[in-house]
Short mmCIF file of C-alpha atoms and ligand atoms in Angstrom, two decimals:
data_model
loop_
_atom_site.label_atom_id
_atom_site.label_comp_id
_atom_site.label_asym_id
_atom_site.label_seq_id
_atom_site.Cartn_x
_atom_site.Cartn_y
_atom_site.Cartn_z
CA MET A 1 79.56 95.13 105.11
CA PRO A 2 80.93 91.67 104.43
CA THR A 3 82.59 89.91 107.32
CA ARG A 4 85.17 88.14 105.18
CA ASP A 5 87.14 90.89 103.46
CA ASP A 6 89.78 88.85 101.68
CA PRO A 7 88.22 85.68 100.35
CA GLU A 8 90.94 85.31 97.76
CA LEU A 9 93.65 84.87 100.37
CA SER A 10 94.90 81.50 101.35
CA PRO A 11 95.92 80.84 104.97
CA THR A 12 99.50 80.56 103.79
CA ALA A 13 99.56 84.06 102.32
CA GLY A 14 100.87 85.91 105.34
CA LYS A 15 97.89 85.22 107.59
CA THR A 16 97.13 82.84 110.38
CA PRO A 17 94.25 80.39 110.21
CA GLY A 18 92.43 82.27 112.95
CA ASP A 19 92.07 85.49 110.98
CA HIS A 20 88.46 86.45 110.49
CA ASP A 21 88.83 86.97 106.78
CA LEU A 22 89.87 83.38 106.23
CA LEU A 23 86.84 81.79 107.76
CA LEU A 24 84.65 79.86 105.39
CA THR A 25 80.91 79.95 105.61
CA ARG A 26 79.15 76.75 106.53
CA ARG A 27 78.06 76.41 102.92
CA GLU A 28 81.62 76.80 101.62
CA ALA A 29 82.92 74.31 104.14
CA LEU A 30 80.25 71.83 103.08
CA ALA A 31 81.26 72.28 99.47
CA ALA A 32 84.95 71.90 100.26
CA ILE A 33 84.45 68.77 102.27
CA ALA A 34 81.98 67.14 99.93
CA LEU A 35 84.08 67.77 96.85
CA GLY A 36 87.41 67.15 98.48
CA THR A 37 88.63 70.67 97.85
CA ALA A 38 90.81 70.67 100.92
CA ALA A 39 93.19 73.09 99.26
CA LEU A 40 90.57 75.80 99.55
CA VAL A 41 90.72 75.44 103.30
CA ALA A 42 94.35 74.55 103.80
CA GLY A 43 95.99 76.83 101.28
CA CYS A 44 96.84 77.30 97.65
CA SER A 45 99.26 74.40 97.39
CA GLY A 46 98.72 72.64 94.15
CA LEU A 47 96.42 75.32 92.73
CA ASP A 48 98.93 76.72 90.29
CA ARG A 49 98.94 73.91 87.77
CA ILE A 50 98.09 74.90 84.26
CA ILE A 51 95.75 72.68 82.32
CA ASP A 52 95.07 72.46 78.63
CA PRO A 53 92.34 74.97 77.76
CA SER A 54 90.88 72.70 75.10
CA PRO A 55 88.14 70.22 76.04
CA HIS A 56 89.65 66.94 77.17
CA ASP A 57 89.02 63.85 79.23
CA VAL A 58 89.52 64.45 82.96
CA SER A 59 88.94 60.87 84.05
CA ALA A 60 92.32 59.38 84.92
CA SER A 61 91.24 56.59 87.26
CA GLY A 62 88.77 54.44 85.44
CA GLY A 63 85.67 56.53 86.11
CA PRO A 64 83.32 57.79 83.45
CA ALA A 65 85.02 60.08 80.97
CA MET A 66 84.27 63.75 81.49
CA THR A 67 85.05 66.62 79.17
CA ILE A 68 86.13 69.97 80.55
CA PRO A 69 84.16 72.78 78.91
CA VAL A 70 86.32 75.64 77.65
CA ALA A 71 84.38 77.99 79.95
CA LEU A 72 85.59 76.01 82.96
CA ALA A 73 89.14 75.25 81.86
CA GLY A 74 90.63 76.77 85.01
CA ASN A 75 93.71 78.08 83.23
CA HIS A 76 93.63 81.78 84.03
CA THR A 77 96.98 83.44 84.58
CA THR A 78 97.88 86.69 86.30
CA ILE A 79 98.67 89.84 84.37
CA PRO A 80 102.00 91.40 85.38
CA LEU A 81 102.03 94.93 86.73
CA PRO A 82 102.38 97.41 83.84
CA TYR A 83 104.97 99.33 85.87
CA ALA A 84 107.66 98.57 88.44
CA ALA A 85 106.09 97.75 91.81
CA GLY A 86 108.35 100.26 93.51
CA SER A 87 107.63 103.10 91.10
CA LEU A 88 104.35 104.33 92.55
CA ASN A 89 104.29 107.57 94.50
CA GLY A 90 103.62 106.92 98.18
CA LEU A 91 102.72 103.22 97.80
CA SER A 92 105.51 100.90 98.87
CA GLU A 93 106.98 98.20 96.65
CA ARG A 94 106.43 95.69 99.45
CA MET A 95 102.72 96.46 99.71
CA VAL A 96 102.07 96.63 95.98
CA THR A 97 103.96 93.38 95.39
CA SER A 98 102.13 91.60 98.20
CA HIS A 99 98.78 92.87 96.97
CA HIS A 100 99.49 91.77 93.41
CA GLU A 101 100.98 88.37 94.24
CA ASN A 102 98.88 87.30 97.23
CA ASN A 103 95.47 88.93 96.87
CA TYR A 104 95.11 89.27 93.11
CA GLY A 105 97.17 86.14 92.48
CA GLY A 106 95.18 84.24 95.09
CA ALA A 107 91.93 85.17 93.40
CA VAL A 108 93.20 83.90 90.05
CA ARG A 109 94.47 80.63 91.51
CA ASN A 110 91.26 80.03 93.43
CA LEU A 111 89.15 80.85 90.37
CA ASN A 112 91.04 78.17 88.48
CA ARG A 113 90.39 75.67 91.24
CA ILE A 114 86.69 76.53 91.41
CA GLU A 115 86.34 76.20 87.64
CA GLN A 116 87.99 72.78 87.81
CA GLU A 117 85.54 71.73 90.51
CA LEU A 118 82.57 73.07 88.56
CA ALA A 119 83.71 71.07 85.54
CA ARG A 120 83.26 67.93 87.64
CA VAL A 121 79.71 68.51 88.89
CA GLY A 122 77.03 66.26 87.51
CA ALA A 123 73.44 65.18 87.95
CA ASP A 124 74.26 63.56 91.31
CA THR A 125 75.88 66.70 92.74
CA PRO A 126 73.66 68.19 95.46
CA PRO A 127 72.31 71.59 94.34
CA PRO A 128 73.65 73.35 97.49
CA ILE A 129 77.16 72.24 96.51
CA VAL A 130 76.75 73.73 93.06
CA ALA A 131 75.34 76.90 94.61
CA ALA A 132 78.35 77.22 96.92
CA LEU A 133 80.76 76.76 94.04
CA ARG A 134 78.90 79.32 91.92
CA ASP A 135 79.06 81.78 94.82
CA ARG A 136 82.81 81.39 95.06
CA GLU A 137 83.21 81.48 91.28
CA LEU A 138 81.55 84.90 91.11
CA THR A 139 83.64 86.21 93.99
CA PHE A 140 86.96 85.12 92.54
CA ARG A 141 86.07 86.05 88.95
CA ASN A 142 85.05 89.58 89.94
CA SER A 143 88.05 89.89 92.24
CA LYS A 144 90.28 89.01 89.30
CA THR A 145 88.57 91.50 86.98
CA LEU A 146 88.50 94.36 89.48
CA HIS A 147 92.09 93.85 90.61
CA GLU A 148 93.26 93.93 86.99
CA ALA A 149 91.35 97.16 86.41
CA TYR A 150 92.74 98.63 89.65
CA PHE A 151 96.39 97.90 88.96
CA ALA A 152 96.05 99.05 85.36
CA ASN A 153 94.60 102.45 86.29
CA LEU A 154 97.63 103.24 88.45
CA GLY A 155 101.10 104.23 87.29
CA GLY A 156 100.19 107.72 86.08
CA ASN A 157 100.84 111.24 87.36
CA GLY A 158 97.36 111.79 88.79
CA ARG A 159 96.61 114.77 86.55
CA ARG A 160 93.14 114.45 85.08
CA SER A 161 92.66 115.44 81.44
CA GLY A 162 90.86 114.56 78.24
CA ALA A 163 87.29 113.43 77.64
CA ILE A 164 86.77 112.13 81.17
CA GLU A 165 87.35 115.64 82.50
CA VAL A 166 84.53 116.95 80.30
CA GLU A 167 82.21 114.06 81.15
CA LEU A 168 82.75 114.36 84.91
CA ALA A 169 82.09 118.11 84.85
CA ALA A 170 78.89 117.55 82.88
CA ALA A 171 77.72 114.82 85.23
CA TYR A 172 78.67 116.33 88.57
CA GLY A 173 78.82 120.08 87.96
CA THR A 174 82.55 120.25 88.52
CA THR A 175 85.28 117.63 88.47
CA ALA A 176 86.16 118.67 92.01
CA ARG A 177 82.63 117.76 93.10
CA TRP A 178 82.99 114.32 91.52
CA GLU A 179 86.35 113.77 93.20
CA GLU A 180 84.78 114.67 96.52
CA GLN A 181 82.03 112.09 95.85
CA MET A 182 84.60 109.44 94.92
CA ARG A 183 86.77 110.17 97.96
CA LEU A 184 83.83 110.07 100.36
CA THR A 185 82.54 106.87 98.76
CA SER A 186 85.97 105.31 99.23
CA LEU A 187 86.33 106.55 102.77
CA GLY A 188 82.99 105.01 103.61
CA LEU A 189 84.52 101.64 102.79
CA GLY A 190 87.55 102.25 105.00
CA GLY A 191 88.06 99.76 107.78
CA GLY A 192 85.99 97.19 105.94
CA SER A 193 86.15 95.87 102.44
CA GLY A 194 84.99 96.86 99.03
CA TRP A 195 85.56 98.73 95.83
CA ALA A 196 84.89 102.34 94.89
CA ILE A 197 84.19 102.48 91.18
CA LEU A 198 83.56 105.18 88.60
CA ALA A 199 81.45 103.30 86.09
CA TYR A 200 79.95 103.94 82.67
CA GLU A 201 76.37 102.77 82.39
CA LEU A 202 76.02 101.19 78.96
CA ASP A 203 72.30 101.71 78.40
CA THR A 204 72.22 105.37 79.42
CA GLY A 205 75.78 106.53 78.84
CA ALA A 206 75.77 108.00 82.35
CA LEU A 207 78.73 108.08 84.72
CA ARG A 208 77.98 106.47 88.08
CA THR A 209 80.06 106.47 91.27
CA VAL A 210 79.35 103.30 93.21
CA ALA A 211 80.54 101.31 96.21
CA GLY A 212 80.64 97.53 95.96
CA GLY A 213 81.44 94.96 98.61
CA ASN A 214 82.54 91.36 98.69
CA HIS A 215 83.76 91.52 95.07
CA THR A 216 80.20 90.88 93.90
CA GLN A 217 78.26 94.10 94.35
CA VAL A 218 78.89 95.80 91.04
CA LEU A 219 76.57 97.98 88.95
CA ALA A 220 74.79 95.77 86.43
CA GLY A 221 75.32 96.71 82.80
CA SER A 222 78.24 99.01 83.46
CA VAL A 223 81.90 99.24 82.54
CA PRO A 224 84.40 100.20 85.26
CA LEU A 225 86.40 103.27 84.25
CA LEU A 226 88.29 103.94 87.48
CA VAL A 227 88.64 101.30 90.19
CA LEU A 228 89.87 101.87 93.74
CA ASP A 229 90.52 98.84 95.93
CA MET A 230 89.39 99.70 99.47
CA TYR A 231 90.04 96.28 100.98
CA GLU A 232 92.34 96.72 103.94
CA HIS A 233 94.97 94.53 102.29
CA GLY A 234 95.35 97.36 99.74
CA TYR A 235 96.61 99.93 102.25
CA GLN A 236 97.04 98.69 105.81
CA MET A 237 100.69 97.71 105.37
CA ASP A 238 101.64 101.31 104.52
CA PHE A 239 98.96 103.38 106.16
CA GLY A 240 97.50 101.35 109.01
CA ALA A 241 93.94 102.49 109.53
CA ALA A 242 94.56 105.87 107.84
CA ALA A 243 92.43 105.12 104.79
CA ALA A 244 92.25 108.79 103.77
CA LYS A 245 96.04 108.89 103.26
CA TYR A 246 95.81 105.84 101.01
CA ILE A 247 93.07 107.55 98.99
CA ASP A 248 95.36 110.57 98.59
CA ALA A 249 98.14 108.30 97.34
CA PHE A 250 95.75 106.54 94.98
CA PHE A 251 94.68 109.81 93.34
CA ALA A 252 98.32 110.87 93.01
CA ASN A 253 99.02 107.75 90.94
CA VAL A 254 95.95 107.49 88.72
CA ASN A 255 96.71 106.99 85.05
CA TRP A 256 94.00 109.09 83.46
CA ASP A 257 95.07 108.04 79.96
CA VAL A 258 93.89 104.55 80.86
CA VAL A 259 90.60 105.93 82.17
CA ASN A 260 90.09 107.92 78.96
CA HIS A 261 90.82 104.83 76.88
CA ARG A 262 88.23 102.87 78.85
CA LEU A 263 85.70 105.69 78.40
CA GLU A 264 86.24 105.67 74.64
CA ARG A 265 85.80 101.89 74.47
CA ALA A 266 82.67 102.07 76.65
CA ARG A 267 81.15 104.74 74.43
CA ARG A 268 81.76 102.60 71.36
CA ALA A 269 80.31 99.52 73.06
CA SER A 270 77.25 101.49 74.14
CA ALA A 271 76.71 102.70 70.58
CA VAL A 272 76.93 99.17 69.23
CA LEU A 273 74.45 97.90 71.84
CA LYS A 274 72.04 100.69 70.86
CA GLY A 275 72.40 99.74 67.20
CA ALA A 276 74.03 103.04 66.24
FE1 LIG B 1 92.84 93.89 96.57
#
């Protein structure tokens, strides 16, 4: 299990600098110091600026002109919750709002900052610095993607129906057996950090239930259909260490229409990839 369970948080987001999940690795610290990214250590101040997504000159002080690639524009914005934060059954408005604004929002802001730093690397940048930035880029990019999938598959009544019901029964014998697998997978992440994911494997069309840690351990070549955030920041405020109660609340709020829509899109994508 990863030792830093909330890398997207800044020290100003309700934590103290001594918290274990805010510690940077030696490699990250080296990157931050060498590139002057003090904000990554000291907080998110100044990370919210929006820059023009089109390529443009970033040299403002007489140095060589550099052009920001579109892929590293650093202008990602957060997606609002598709429901009122206080409308979920058994999940408090305070916790959902904090999760969305601080953890998900922090990942988006830090991804922007990392992209801006990556846009500045050049031939004289030490390879370990680039490696550290790429490590953080993957963490924050996946955190952004998975948080968006997580929040979007909540807001429903928890009653499973449609094509996913048929697919789960075919894959696991019964849908109850799958739910048991998903719950136990999630519970295994309790007290630590990670994601429990029902995924659609594009090359085989199979449903897979996986556990991923540190925002980076996802199933290659798959599309997430149902995403459950098992980082402690997702439940501790309401449930303390009672992760099983959070999992109950999660299942009570799943929007299975969203899951069915994702399944349909994944099936179509798989068919296109297979040339059908
Ligand atoms: Fe989270």
